[in-house]
mmCIF file with all atom_site columns, C-alpha atoms and ligand atoms in Angstrom:
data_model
loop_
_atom_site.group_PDB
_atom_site.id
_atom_site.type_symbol
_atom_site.label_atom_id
_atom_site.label_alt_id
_atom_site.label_comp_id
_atom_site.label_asym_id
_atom_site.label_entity_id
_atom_site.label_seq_id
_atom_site.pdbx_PDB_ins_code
_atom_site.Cartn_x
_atom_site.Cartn_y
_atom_site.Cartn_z
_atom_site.occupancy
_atom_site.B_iso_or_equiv
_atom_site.pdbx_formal_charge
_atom_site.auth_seq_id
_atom_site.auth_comp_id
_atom_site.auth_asym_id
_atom_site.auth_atom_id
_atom_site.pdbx_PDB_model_num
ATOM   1   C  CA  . UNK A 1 1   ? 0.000   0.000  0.000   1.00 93.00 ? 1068 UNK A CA  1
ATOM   2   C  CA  . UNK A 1 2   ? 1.222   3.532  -0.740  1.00 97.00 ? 1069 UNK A CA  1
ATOM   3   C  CA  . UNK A 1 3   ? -0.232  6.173  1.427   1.00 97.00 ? 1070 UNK A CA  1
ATOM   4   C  CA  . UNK A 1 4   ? -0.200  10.289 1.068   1.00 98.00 ? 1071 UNK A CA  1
ATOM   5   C  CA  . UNK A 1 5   ? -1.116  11.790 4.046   1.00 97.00 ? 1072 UNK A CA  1
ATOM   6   C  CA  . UNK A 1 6   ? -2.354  15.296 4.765   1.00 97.00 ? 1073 UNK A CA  1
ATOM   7   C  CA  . UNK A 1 7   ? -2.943  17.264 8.027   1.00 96.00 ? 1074 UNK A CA  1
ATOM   8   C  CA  . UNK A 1 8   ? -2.351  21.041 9.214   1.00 95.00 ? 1075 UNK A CA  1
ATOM   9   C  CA  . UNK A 1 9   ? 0.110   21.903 11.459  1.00 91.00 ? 1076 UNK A CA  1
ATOM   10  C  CA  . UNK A 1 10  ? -0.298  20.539 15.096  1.00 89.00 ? 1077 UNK A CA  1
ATOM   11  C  CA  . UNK A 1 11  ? -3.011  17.973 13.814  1.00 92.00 ? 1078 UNK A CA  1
ATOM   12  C  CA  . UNK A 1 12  ? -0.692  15.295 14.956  1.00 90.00 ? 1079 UNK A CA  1
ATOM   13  C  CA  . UNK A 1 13  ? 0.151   14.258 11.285  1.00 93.00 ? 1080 UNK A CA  1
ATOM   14  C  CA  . UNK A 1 14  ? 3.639   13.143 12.855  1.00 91.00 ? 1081 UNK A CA  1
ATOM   15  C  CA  . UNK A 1 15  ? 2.005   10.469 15.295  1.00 92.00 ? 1082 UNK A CA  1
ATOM   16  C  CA  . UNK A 1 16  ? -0.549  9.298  12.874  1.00 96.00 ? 1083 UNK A CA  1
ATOM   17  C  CA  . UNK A 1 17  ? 2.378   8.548  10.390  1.00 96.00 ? 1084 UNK A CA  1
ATOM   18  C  CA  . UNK A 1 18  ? 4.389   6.313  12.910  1.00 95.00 ? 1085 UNK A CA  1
ATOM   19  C  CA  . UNK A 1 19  ? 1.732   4.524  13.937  1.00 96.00 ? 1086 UNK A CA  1
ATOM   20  C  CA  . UNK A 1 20  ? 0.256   4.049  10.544  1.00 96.00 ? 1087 UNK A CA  1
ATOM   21  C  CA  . UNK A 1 21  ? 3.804   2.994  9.134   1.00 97.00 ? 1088 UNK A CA  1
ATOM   22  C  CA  . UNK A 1 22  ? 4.570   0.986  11.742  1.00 96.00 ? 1089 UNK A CA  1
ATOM   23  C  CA  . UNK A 1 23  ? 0.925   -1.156 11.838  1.00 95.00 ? 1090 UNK A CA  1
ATOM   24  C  CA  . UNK A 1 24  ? 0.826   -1.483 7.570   1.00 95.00 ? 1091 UNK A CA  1
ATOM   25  C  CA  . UNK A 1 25  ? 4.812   -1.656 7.279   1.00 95.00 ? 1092 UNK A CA  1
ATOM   26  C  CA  . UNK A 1 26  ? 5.195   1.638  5.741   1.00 96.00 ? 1093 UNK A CA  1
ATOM   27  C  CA  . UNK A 1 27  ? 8.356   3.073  4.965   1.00 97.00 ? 1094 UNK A CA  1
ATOM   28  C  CA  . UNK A 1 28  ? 8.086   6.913  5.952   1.00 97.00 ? 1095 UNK A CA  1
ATOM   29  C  CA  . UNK A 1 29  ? 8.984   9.413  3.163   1.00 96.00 ? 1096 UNK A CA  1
ATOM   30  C  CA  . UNK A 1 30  ? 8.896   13.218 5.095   1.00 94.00 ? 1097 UNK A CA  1
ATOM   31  C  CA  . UNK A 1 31  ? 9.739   15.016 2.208   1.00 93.00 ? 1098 UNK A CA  1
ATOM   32  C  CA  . UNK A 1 32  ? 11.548  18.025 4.363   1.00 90.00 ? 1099 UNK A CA  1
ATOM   33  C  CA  . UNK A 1 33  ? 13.760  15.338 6.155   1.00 92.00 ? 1100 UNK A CA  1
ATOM   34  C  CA  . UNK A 1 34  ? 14.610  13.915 2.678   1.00 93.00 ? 1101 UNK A CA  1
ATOM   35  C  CA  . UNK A 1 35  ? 15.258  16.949 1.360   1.00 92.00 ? 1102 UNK A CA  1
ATOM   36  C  CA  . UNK A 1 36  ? 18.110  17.847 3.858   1.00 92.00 ? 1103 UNK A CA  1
ATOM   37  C  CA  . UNK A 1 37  ? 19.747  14.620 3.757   1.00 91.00 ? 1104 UNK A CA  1
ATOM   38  C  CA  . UNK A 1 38  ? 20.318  15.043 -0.208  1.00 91.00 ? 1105 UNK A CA  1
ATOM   39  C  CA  . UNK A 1 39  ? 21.765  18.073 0.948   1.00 92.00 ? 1106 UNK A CA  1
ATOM   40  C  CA  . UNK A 1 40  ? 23.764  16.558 3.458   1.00 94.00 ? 1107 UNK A CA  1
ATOM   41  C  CA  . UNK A 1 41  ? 24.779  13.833 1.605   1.00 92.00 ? 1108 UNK A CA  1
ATOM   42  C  CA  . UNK A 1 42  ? 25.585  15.934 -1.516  1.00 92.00 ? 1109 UNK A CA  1
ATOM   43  C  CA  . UNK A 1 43  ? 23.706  14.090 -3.637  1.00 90.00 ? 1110 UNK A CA  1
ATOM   44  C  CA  . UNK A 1 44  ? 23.990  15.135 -7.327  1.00 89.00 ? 1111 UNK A CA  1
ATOM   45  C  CA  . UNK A 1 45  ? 20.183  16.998 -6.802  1.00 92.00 ? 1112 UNK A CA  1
ATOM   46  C  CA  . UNK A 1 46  ? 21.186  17.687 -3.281  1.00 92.00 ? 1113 UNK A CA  1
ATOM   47  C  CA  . UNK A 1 47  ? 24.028  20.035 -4.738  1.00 94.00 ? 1114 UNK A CA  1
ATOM   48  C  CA  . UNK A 1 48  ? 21.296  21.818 -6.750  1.00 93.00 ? 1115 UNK A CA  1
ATOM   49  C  CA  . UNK A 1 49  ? 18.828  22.217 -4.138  1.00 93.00 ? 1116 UNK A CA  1
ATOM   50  C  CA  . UNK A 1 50  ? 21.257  23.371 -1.681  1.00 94.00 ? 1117 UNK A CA  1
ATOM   51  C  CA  . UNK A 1 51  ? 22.428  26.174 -3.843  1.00 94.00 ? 1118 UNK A CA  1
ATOM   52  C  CA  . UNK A 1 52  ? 18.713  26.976 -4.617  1.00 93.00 ? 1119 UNK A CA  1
ATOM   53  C  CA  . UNK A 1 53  ? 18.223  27.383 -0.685  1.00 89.00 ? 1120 UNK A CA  1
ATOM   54  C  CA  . UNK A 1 54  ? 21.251  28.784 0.161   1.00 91.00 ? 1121 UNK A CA  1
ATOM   55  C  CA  . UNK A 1 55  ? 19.536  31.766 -2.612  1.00 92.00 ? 1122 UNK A CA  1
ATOM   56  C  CA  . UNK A 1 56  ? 16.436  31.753 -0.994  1.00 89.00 ? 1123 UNK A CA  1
ATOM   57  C  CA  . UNK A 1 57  ? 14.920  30.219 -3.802  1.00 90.00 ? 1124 UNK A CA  1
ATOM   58  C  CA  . UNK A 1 58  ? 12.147  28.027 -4.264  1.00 87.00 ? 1125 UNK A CA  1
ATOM   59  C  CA  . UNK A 1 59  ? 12.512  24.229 -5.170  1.00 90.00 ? 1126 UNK A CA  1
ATOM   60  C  CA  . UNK A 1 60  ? 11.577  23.332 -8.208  1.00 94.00 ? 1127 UNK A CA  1
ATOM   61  C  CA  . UNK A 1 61  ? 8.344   20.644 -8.682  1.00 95.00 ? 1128 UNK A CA  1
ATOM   62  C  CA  . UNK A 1 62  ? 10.961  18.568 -10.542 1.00 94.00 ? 1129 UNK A CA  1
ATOM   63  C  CA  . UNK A 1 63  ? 13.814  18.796 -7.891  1.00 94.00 ? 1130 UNK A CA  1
ATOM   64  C  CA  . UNK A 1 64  ? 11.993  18.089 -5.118  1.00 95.00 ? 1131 UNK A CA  1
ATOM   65  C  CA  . UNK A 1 65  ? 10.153  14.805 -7.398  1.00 96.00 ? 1132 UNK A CA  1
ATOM   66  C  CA  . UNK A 1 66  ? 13.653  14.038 -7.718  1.00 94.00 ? 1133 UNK A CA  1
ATOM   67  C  CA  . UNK A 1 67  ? 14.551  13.902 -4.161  1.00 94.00 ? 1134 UNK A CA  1
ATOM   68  C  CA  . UNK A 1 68  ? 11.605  11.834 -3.681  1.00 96.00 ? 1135 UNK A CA  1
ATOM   69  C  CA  . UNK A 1 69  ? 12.562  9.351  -6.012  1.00 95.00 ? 1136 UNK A CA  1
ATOM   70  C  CA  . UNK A 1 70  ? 15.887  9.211  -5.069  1.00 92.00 ? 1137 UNK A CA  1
ATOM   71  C  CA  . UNK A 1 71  ? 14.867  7.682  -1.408  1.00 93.00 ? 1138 UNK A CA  1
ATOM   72  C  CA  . UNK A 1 72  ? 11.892  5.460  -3.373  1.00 96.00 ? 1139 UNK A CA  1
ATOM   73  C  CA  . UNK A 1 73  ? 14.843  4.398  -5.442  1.00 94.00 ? 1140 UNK A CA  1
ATOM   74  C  CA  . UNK A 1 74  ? 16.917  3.712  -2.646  1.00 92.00 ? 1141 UNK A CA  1
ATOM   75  C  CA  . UNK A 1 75  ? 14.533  1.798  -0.553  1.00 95.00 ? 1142 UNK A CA  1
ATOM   76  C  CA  . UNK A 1 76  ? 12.669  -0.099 -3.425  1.00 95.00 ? 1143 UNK A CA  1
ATOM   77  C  CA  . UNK A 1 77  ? 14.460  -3.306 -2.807  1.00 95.00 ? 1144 UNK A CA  1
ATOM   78  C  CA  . UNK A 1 78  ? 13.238  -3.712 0.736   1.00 95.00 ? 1145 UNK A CA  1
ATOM   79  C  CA  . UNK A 1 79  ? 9.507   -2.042 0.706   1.00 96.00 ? 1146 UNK A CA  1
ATOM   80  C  CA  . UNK A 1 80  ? 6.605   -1.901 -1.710  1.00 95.00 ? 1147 UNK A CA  1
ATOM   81  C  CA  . UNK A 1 81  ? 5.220   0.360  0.421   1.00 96.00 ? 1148 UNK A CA  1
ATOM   82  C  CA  . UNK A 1 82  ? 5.596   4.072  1.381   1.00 98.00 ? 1149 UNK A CA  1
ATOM   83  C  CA  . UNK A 1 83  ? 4.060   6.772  3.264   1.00 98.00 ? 1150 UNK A CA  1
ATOM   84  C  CA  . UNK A 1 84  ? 4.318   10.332 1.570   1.00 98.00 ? 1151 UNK A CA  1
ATOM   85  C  CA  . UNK A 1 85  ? 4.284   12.834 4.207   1.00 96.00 ? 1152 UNK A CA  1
ATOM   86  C  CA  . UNK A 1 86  ? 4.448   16.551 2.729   1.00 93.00 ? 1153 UNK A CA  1
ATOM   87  C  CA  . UNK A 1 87  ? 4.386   15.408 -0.464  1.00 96.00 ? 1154 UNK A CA  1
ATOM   88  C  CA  . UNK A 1 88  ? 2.900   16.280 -3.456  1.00 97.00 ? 1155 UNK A CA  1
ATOM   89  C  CA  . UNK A 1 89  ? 2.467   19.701 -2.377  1.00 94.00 ? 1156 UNK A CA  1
ATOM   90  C  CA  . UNK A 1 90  ? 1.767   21.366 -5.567  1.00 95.00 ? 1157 UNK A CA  1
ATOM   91  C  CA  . UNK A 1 91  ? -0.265  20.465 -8.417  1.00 96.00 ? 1158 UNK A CA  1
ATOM   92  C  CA  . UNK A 1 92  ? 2.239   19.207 -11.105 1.00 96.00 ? 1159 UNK A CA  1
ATOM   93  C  CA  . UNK A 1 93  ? 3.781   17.124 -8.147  1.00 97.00 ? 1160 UNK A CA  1
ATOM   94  C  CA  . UNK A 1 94  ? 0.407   15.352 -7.967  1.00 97.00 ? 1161 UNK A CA  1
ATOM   95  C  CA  . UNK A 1 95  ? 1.187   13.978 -11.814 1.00 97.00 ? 1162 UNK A CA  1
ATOM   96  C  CA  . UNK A 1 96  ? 5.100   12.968 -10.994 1.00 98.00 ? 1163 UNK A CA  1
ATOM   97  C  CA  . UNK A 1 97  ? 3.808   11.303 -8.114  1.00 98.00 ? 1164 UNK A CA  1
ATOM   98  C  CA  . UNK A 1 98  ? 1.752   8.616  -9.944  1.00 97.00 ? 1165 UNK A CA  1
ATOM   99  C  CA  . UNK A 1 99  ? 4.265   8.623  -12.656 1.00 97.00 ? 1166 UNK A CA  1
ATOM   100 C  CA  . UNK A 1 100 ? 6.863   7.878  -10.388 1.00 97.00 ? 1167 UNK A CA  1
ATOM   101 C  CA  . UNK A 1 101 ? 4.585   4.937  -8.593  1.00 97.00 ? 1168 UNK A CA  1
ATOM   102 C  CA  . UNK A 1 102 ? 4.049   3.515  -11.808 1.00 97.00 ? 1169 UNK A CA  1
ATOM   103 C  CA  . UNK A 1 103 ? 8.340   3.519  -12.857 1.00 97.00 ? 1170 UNK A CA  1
ATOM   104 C  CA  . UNK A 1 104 ? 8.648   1.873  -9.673  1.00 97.00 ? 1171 UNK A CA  1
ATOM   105 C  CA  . UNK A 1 105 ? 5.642   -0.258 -10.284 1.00 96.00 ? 1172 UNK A CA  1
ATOM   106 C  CA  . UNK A 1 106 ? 3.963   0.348  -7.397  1.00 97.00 ? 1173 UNK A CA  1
ATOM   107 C  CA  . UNK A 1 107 ? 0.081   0.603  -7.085  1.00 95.00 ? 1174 UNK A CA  1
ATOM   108 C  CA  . UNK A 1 108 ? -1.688  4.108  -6.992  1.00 94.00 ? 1175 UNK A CA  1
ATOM   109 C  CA  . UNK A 1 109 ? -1.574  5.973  -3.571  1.00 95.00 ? 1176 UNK A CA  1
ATOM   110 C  CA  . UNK A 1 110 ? -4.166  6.411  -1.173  1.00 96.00 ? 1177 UNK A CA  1
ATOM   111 C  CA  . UNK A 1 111 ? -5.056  9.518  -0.264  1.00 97.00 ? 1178 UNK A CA  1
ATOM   112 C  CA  . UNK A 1 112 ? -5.908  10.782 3.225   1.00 97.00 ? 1179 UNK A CA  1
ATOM   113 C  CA  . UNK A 1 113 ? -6.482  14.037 4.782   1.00 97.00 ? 1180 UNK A CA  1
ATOM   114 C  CA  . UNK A 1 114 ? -6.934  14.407 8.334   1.00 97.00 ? 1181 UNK A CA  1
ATOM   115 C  CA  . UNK A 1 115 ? -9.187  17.549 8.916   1.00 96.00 ? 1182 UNK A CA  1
ATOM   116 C  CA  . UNK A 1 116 ? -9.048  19.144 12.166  1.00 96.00 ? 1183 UNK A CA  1
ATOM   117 C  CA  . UNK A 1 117 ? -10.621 23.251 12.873  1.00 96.00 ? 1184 UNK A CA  1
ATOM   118 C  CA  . UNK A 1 118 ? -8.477  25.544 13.127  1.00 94.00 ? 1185 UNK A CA  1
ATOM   119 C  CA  . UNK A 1 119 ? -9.824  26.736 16.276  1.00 92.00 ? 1186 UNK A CA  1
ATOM   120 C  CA  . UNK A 1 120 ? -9.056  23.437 17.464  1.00 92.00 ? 1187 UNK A CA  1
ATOM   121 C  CA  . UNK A 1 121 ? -5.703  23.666 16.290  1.00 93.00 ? 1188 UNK A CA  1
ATOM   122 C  CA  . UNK A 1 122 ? -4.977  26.877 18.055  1.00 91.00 ? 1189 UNK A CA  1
ATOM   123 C  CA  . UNK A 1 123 ? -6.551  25.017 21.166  1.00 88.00 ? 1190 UNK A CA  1
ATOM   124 C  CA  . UNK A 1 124 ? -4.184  22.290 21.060  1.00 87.00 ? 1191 UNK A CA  1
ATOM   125 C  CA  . UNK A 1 125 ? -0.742  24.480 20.060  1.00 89.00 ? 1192 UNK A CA  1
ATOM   126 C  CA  . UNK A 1 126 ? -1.177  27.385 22.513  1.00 89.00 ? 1193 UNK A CA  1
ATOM   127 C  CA  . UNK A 1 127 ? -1.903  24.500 25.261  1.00 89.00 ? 1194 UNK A CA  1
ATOM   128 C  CA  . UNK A 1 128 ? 1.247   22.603 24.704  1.00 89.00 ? 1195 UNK A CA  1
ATOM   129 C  CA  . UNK A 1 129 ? 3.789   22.622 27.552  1.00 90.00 ? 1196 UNK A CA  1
ATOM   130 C  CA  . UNK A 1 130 ? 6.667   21.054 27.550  1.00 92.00 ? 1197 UNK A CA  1
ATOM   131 C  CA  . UNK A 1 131 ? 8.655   19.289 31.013  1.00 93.00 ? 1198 UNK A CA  1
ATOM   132 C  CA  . UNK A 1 132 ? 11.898  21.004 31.398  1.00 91.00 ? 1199 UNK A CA  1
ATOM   133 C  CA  . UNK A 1 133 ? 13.005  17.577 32.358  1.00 93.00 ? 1200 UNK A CA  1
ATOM   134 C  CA  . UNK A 1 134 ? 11.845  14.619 30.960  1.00 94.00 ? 1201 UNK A CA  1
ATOM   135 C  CA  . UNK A 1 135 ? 10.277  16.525 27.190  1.00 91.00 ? 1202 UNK A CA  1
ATOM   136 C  CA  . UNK A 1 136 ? 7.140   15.016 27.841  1.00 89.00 ? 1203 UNK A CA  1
ATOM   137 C  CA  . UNK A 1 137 ? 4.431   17.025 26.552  1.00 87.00 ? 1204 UNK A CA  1
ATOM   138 C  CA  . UNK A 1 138 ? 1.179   18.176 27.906  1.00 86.00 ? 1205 UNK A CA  1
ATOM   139 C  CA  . UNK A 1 139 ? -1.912  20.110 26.983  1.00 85.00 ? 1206 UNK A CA  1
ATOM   140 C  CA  . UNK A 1 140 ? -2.426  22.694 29.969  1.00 84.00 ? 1207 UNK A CA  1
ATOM   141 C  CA  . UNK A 1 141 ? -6.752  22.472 28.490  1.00 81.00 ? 1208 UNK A CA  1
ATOM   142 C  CA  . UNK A 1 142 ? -6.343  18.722 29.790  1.00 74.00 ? 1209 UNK A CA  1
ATOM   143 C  CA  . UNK A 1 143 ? -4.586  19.091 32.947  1.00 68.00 ? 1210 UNK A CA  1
ATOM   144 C  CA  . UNK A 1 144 ? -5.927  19.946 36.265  1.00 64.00 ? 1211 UNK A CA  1
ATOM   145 C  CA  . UNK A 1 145 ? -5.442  23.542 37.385  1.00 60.00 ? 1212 UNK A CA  1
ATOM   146 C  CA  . UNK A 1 146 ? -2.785  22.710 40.274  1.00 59.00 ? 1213 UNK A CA  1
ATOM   147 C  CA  . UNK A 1 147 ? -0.654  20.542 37.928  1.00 61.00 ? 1214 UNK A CA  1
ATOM   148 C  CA  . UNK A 1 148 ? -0.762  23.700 35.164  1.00 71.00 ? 1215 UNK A CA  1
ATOM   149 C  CA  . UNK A 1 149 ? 2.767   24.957 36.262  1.00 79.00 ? 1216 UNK A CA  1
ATOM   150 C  CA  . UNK A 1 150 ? 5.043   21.622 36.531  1.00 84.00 ? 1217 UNK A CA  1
ATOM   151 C  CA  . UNK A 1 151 ? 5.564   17.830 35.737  1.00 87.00 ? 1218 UNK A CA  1
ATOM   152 C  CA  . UNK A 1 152 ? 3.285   15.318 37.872  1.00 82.00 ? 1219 UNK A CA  1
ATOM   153 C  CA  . UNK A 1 153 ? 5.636   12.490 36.535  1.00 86.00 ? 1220 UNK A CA  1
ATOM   154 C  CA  . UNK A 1 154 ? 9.375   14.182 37.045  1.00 90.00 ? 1221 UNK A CA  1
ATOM   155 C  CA  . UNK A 1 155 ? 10.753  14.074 40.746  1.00 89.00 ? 1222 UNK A CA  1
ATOM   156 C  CA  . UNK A 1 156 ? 10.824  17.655 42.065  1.00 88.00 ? 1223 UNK A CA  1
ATOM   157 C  CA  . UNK A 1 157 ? 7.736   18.663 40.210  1.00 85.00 ? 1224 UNK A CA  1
ATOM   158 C  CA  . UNK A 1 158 ? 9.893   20.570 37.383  1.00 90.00 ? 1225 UNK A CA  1
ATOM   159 C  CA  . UNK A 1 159 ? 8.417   23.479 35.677  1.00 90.00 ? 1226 UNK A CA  1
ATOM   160 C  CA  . UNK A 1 160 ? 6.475   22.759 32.273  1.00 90.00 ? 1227 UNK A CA  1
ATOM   161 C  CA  . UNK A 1 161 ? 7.608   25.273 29.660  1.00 91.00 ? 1228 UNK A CA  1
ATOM   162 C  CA  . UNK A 1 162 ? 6.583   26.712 26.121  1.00 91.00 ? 1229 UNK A CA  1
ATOM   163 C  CA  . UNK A 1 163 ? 8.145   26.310 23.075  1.00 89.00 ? 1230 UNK A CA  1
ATOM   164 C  CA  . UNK A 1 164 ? 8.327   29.628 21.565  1.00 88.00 ? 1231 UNK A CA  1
ATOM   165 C  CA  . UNK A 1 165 ? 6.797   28.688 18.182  1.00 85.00 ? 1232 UNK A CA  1
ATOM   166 C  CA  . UNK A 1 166 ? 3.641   27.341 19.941  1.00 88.00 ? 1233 UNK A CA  1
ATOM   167 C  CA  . UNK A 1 167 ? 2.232   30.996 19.580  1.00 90.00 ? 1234 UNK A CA  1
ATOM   168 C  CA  . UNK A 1 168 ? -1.415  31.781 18.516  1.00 91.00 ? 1235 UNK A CA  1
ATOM   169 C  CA  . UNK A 1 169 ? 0.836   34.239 15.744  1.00 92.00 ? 1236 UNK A CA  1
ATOM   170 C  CA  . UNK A 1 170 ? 3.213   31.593 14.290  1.00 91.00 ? 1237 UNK A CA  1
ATOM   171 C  CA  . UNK A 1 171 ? 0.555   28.765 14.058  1.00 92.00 ? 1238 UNK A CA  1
ATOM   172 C  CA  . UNK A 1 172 ? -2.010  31.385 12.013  1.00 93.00 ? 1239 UNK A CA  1
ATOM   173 C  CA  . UNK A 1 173 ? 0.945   32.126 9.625   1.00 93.00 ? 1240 UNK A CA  1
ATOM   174 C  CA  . UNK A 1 174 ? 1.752   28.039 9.073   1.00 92.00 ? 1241 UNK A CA  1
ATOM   175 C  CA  . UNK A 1 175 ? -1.655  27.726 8.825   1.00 94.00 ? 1242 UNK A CA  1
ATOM   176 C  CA  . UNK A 1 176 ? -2.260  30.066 6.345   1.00 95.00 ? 1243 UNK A CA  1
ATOM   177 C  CA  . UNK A 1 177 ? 0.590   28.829 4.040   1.00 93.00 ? 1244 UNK A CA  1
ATOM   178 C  CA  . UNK A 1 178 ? -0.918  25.018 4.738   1.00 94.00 ? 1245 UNK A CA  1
ATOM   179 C  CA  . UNK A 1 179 ? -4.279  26.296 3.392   1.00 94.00 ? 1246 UNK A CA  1
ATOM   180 C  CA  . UNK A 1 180 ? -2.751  28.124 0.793   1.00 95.00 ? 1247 UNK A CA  1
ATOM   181 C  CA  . UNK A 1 181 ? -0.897  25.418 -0.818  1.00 92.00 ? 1248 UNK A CA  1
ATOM   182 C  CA  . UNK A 1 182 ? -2.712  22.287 0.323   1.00 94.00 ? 1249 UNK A CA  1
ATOM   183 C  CA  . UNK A 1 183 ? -6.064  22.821 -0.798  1.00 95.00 ? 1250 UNK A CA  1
ATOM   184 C  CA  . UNK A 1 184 ? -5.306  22.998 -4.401  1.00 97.00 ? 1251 UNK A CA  1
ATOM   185 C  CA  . UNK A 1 185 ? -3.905  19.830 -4.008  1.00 98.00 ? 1252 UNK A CA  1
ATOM   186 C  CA  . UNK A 1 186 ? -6.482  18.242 -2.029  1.00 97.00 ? 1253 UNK A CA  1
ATOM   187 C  CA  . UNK A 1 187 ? -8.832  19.614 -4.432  1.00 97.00 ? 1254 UNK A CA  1
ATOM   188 C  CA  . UNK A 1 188 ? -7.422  18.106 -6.946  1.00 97.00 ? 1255 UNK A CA  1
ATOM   189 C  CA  . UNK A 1 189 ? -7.480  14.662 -5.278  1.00 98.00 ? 1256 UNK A CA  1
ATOM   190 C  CA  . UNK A 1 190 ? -11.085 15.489 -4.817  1.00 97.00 ? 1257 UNK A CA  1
ATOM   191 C  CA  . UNK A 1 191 ? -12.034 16.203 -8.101  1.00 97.00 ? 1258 UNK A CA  1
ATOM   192 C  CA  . UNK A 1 192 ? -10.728 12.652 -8.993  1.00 96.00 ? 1259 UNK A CA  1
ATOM   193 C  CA  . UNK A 1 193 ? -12.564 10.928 -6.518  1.00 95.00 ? 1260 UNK A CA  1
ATOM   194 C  CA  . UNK A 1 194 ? -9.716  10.072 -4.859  1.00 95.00 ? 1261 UNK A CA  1
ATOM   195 C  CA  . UNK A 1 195 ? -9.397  11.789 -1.952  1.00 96.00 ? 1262 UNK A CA  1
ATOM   196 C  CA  . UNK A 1 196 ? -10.553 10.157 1.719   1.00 96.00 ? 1263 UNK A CA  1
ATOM   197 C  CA  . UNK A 1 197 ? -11.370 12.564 4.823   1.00 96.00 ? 1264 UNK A CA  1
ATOM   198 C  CA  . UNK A 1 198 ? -11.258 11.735 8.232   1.00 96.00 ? 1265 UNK A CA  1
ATOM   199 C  CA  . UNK A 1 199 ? -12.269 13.294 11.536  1.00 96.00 ? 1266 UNK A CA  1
ATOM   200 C  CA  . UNK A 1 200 ? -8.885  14.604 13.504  1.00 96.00 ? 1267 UNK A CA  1
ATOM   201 C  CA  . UNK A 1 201 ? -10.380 15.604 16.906  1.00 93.00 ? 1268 UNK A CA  1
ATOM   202 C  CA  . UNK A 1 202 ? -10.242 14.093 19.633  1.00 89.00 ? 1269 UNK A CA  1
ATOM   203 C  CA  . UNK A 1 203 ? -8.406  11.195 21.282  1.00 89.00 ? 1270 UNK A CA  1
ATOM   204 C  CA  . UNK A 1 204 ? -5.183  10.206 18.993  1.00 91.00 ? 1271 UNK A CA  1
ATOM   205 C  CA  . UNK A 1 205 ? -6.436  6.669  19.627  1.00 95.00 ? 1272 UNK A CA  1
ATOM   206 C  CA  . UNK A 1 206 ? -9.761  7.532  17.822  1.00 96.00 ? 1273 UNK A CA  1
ATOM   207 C  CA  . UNK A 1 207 ? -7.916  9.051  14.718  1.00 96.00 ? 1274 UNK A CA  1
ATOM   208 C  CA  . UNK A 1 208 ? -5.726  6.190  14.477  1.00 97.00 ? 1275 UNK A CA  1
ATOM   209 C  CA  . UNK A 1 209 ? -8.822  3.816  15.065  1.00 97.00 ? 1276 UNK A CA  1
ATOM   210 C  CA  . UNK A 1 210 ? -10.409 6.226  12.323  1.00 96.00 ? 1277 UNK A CA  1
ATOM   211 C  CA  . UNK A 1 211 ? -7.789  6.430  9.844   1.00 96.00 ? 1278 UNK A CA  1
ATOM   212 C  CA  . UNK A 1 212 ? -7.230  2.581  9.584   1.00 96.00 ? 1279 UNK A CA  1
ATOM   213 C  CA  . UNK A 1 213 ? -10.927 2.030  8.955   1.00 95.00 ? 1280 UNK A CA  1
ATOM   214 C  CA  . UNK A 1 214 ? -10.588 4.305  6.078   1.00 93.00 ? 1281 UNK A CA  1
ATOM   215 C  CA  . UNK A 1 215 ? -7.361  2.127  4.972   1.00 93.00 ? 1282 UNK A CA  1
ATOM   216 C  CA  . UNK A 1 216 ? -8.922  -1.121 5.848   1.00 89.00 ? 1283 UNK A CA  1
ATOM   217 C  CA  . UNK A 1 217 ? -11.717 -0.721 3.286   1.00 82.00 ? 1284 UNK A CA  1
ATOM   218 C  CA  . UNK A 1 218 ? -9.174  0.346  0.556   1.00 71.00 ? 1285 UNK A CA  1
ATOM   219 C  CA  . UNK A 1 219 ? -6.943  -3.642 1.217   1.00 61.00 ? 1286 UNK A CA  1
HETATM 220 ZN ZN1 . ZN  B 2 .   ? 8.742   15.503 33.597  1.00 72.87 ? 1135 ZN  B ZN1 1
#
């Protein structure tokens, strides 16, 4: 099974994509991590890119396809199966996509978006705190008013802390760009009947629960 999977920032896109991969034996593409390992690795498009970014330039549709099929390439031999997370992200990269399955033979991807409110969103991000000792995260909208300022778990009761990116004002702006970009593209899947929704609120059990119905009927 090949899987593309959508979600806004601080959907929990990240945990859904473990625990999808690691349940169907998915091998996780995140296009921004592959990305800066071409560029680590110097790879011959990981030159180009890297001299695009270092410009402040945009990546080309056909570089970043590229980069994508690079790590398909490279992990072909040991999988059948891949998760594409932040990928396509534009309109022509929808096309290269199912070119690219179909070089590598692989079957047609599944497409899921997980749709969660913004409100909700902004809910969830400004809530986050963050144990200054063990990293564990909590939502201060679930906790108990006493336990709002430090870890129940940690010895000591260490304070909880922000990040400084959880802000109402950097979460609207990533946001905005998701919308901006993603819809298109989810349009697009939508248009060609492709395109499964599913509910992203609540309990990260449920969504899982939720998403593999949605994949279940699909194999
Ligand atoms: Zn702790």
């Amino acid at each position: 099974m090949n899987l593309v999977l959508f979600g806004p920032p601080g959907a929990g896109k990240g945990t859904q994509a473990q625990r999808v991969c690691a349940r169907y034996r998915l091998k996780h593409l995140s296009t921004g991590d592959a990305i800066r390992s071409a560029i680590r690795e110097e790879t011959k498009i990981g030159r180009l890119v890297a001299e695009l970014v270092e410009h402040g330039e945009l990546v080309p549709d056909d570089m970043v396809t590229g980069i994508v099929e690079e790590f398909v390439a490279r992990n072909r031999s040991q999988t059948d199966s891949f998760l594409f997370d932040g990928y396509p992200r534009t309109l022509p990269q929808i096309e290269q996509l199912d070119s690219l399955l179909e070089a590598h033979r692989l079957t047609p991807a599944v497409v899921v978006s997980l749709e969660v409110p913004d409100d909700d969103l902004v809910r969830r991000v400004t809530g986050r705190r963050i144990c200054s000792e063990c990293r564990r995260v909590f939502n201060i909208h679930a906790l108990d008013r006493q336990a709002i300022a430090s870890c129940e778990i940690c010895h000591g009761s260490p304070p909880l802390i922000q990040r400084k990116d959880d802000t109402v004002e950097t979460l609207s702006e990533r946001l905005r760009i998701y919308h901006a970009q993603t819809e298109p593209v989810l349009h697009q899947y939508e248009m060609a009947g492709k395109l499964a929704t599913i509910d992203g609120t609540g309990d990260p059990d449920e969504v899982f629960e939720r998403l593999c119905g949605i994949l279940s009927e699909q194999y």
